[in-house]
CSV table of C-alpha atoms in Angstrom, one decimal:
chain,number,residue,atom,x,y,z
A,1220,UNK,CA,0.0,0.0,0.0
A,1221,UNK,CA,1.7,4.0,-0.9
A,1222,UNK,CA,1.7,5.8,2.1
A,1223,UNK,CA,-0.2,9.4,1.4
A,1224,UNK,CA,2.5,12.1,2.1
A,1225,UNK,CA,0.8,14.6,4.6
A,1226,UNK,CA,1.6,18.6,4.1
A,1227,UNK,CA,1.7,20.8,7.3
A,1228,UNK,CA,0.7,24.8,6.6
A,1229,UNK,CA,3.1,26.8,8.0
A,1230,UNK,CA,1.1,29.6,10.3
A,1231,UNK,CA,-0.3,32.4,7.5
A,1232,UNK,CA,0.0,29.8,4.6
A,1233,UNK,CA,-3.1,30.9,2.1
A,1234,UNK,CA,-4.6,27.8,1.4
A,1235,UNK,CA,-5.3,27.3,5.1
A,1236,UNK,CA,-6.2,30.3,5.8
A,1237,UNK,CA,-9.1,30.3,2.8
A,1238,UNK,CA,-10.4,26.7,4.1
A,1239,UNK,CA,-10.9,28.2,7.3
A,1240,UNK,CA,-13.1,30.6,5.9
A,1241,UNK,CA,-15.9,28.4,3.9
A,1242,UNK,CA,-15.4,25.4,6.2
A,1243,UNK,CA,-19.3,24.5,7.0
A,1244,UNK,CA,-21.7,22.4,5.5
A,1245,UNK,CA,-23.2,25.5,3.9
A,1246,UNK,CA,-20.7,28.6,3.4
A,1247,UNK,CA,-19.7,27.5,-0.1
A,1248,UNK,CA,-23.4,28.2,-0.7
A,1249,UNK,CA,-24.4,30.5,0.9
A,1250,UNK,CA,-21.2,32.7,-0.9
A,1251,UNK,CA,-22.1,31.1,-4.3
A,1252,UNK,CA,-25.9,32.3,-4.4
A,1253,UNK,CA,-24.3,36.2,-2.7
A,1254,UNK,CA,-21.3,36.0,-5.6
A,1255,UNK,CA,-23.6,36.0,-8.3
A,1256,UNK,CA,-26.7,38.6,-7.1
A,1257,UNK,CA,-26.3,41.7,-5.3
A,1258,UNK,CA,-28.6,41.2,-2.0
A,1259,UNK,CA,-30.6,38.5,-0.7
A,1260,UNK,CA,-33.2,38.6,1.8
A,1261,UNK,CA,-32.7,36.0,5.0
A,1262,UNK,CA,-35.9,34.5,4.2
A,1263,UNK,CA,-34.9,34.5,0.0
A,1264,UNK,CA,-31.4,32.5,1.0
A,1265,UNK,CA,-33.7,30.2,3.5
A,1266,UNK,CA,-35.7,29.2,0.1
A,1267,UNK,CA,-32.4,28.1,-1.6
A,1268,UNK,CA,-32.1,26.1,1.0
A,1269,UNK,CA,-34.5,24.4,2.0
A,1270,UNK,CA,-32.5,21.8,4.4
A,1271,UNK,CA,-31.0,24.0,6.5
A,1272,UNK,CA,-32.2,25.0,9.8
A,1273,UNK,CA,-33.1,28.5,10.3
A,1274,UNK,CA,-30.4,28.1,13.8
A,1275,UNK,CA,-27.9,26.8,11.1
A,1276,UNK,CA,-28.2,29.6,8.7
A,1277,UNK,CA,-28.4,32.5,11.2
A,1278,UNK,CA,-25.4,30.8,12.6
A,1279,UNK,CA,-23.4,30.1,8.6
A,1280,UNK,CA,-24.5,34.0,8.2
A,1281,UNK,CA,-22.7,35.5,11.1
A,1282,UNK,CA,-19.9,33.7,10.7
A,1283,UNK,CA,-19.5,34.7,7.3
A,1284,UNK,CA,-20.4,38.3,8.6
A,1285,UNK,CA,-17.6,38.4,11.6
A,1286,UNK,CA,-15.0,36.7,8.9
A,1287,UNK,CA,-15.6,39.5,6.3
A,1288,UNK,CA,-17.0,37.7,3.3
A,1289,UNK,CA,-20.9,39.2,3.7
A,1290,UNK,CA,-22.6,42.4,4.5
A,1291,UNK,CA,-25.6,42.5,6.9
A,1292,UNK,CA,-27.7,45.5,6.1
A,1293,UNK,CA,-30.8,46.8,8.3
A,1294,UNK,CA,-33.0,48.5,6.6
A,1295,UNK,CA,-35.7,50.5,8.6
A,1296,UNK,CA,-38.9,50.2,7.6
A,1297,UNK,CA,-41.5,48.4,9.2
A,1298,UNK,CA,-41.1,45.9,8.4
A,1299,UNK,CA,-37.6,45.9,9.0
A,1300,UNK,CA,-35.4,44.3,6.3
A,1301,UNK,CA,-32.2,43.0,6.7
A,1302,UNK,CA,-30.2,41.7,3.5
A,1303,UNK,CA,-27.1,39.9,3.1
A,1304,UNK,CA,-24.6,41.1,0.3
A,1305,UNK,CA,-21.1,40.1,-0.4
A,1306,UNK,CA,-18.2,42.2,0.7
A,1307,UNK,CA,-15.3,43.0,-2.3
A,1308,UNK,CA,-12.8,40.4,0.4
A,1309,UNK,CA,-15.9,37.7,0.0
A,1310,UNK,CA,-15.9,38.5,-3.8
A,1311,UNK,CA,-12.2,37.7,-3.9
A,1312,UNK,CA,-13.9,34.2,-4.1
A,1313,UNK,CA,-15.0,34.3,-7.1
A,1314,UNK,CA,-12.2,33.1,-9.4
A,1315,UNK,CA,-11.8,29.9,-7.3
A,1316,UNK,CA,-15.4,29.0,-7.8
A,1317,UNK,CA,-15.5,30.4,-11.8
A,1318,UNK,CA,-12.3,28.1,-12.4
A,1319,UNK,CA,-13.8,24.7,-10.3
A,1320,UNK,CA,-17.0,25.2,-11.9
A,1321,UNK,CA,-17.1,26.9,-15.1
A,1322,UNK,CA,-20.9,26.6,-15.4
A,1323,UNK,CA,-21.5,29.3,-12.9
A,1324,UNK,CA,-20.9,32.3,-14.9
């Protein structure tokens, strides 16, 4: 049997560092339906998802929030809105998903 040969990031390496970021059942997602429109509603990314939990997403959502990749904006009306937008860092995504799956642009 050929023993697999393990690589170890070093602290800061990149690849790591973007894994950290859309590790989760549902951030790849989540970022692939923001990339592509410019705001959805929490109850419109819910309907994409029909699986998910609402604790789950709330939970996918503020992670993605604290790590920079989305936008939560409030808006005040009544009722009050609140949309979810990608940031220009969560856009920086893009090209990896473009290149692993051409059929998304």
């Amino acid at each position: 049997m050929k023993k697999r040969k393990i690589h170890n990031c070093l602290d800061g390496c990149s690849v790591e560092s973007t894994l950290q970021l859309i590790s989760g059942k549902w951030k790849c997602v989540l970022l692939y339906h923001l990339i592509f429109e410019v705001a959805y509603r929490y109850s419109e990314l819910h309907r994409f998802l029909p699986c998910i939990t609402k604790r789950m997403l709330s939970l996918q959502l503020k992670d993605l929030e604290a790590d920079k990749l989305i936008q939560r904006t409030v808006i005040q009306e009544k009722p009050i809105v609140v949309s979810y937008s990608v940031t220009e860092y969560g856009r920086t995504l893009a090209p990896v998903g473009i290149k692993k799956f051409p059929d998304l642009q």
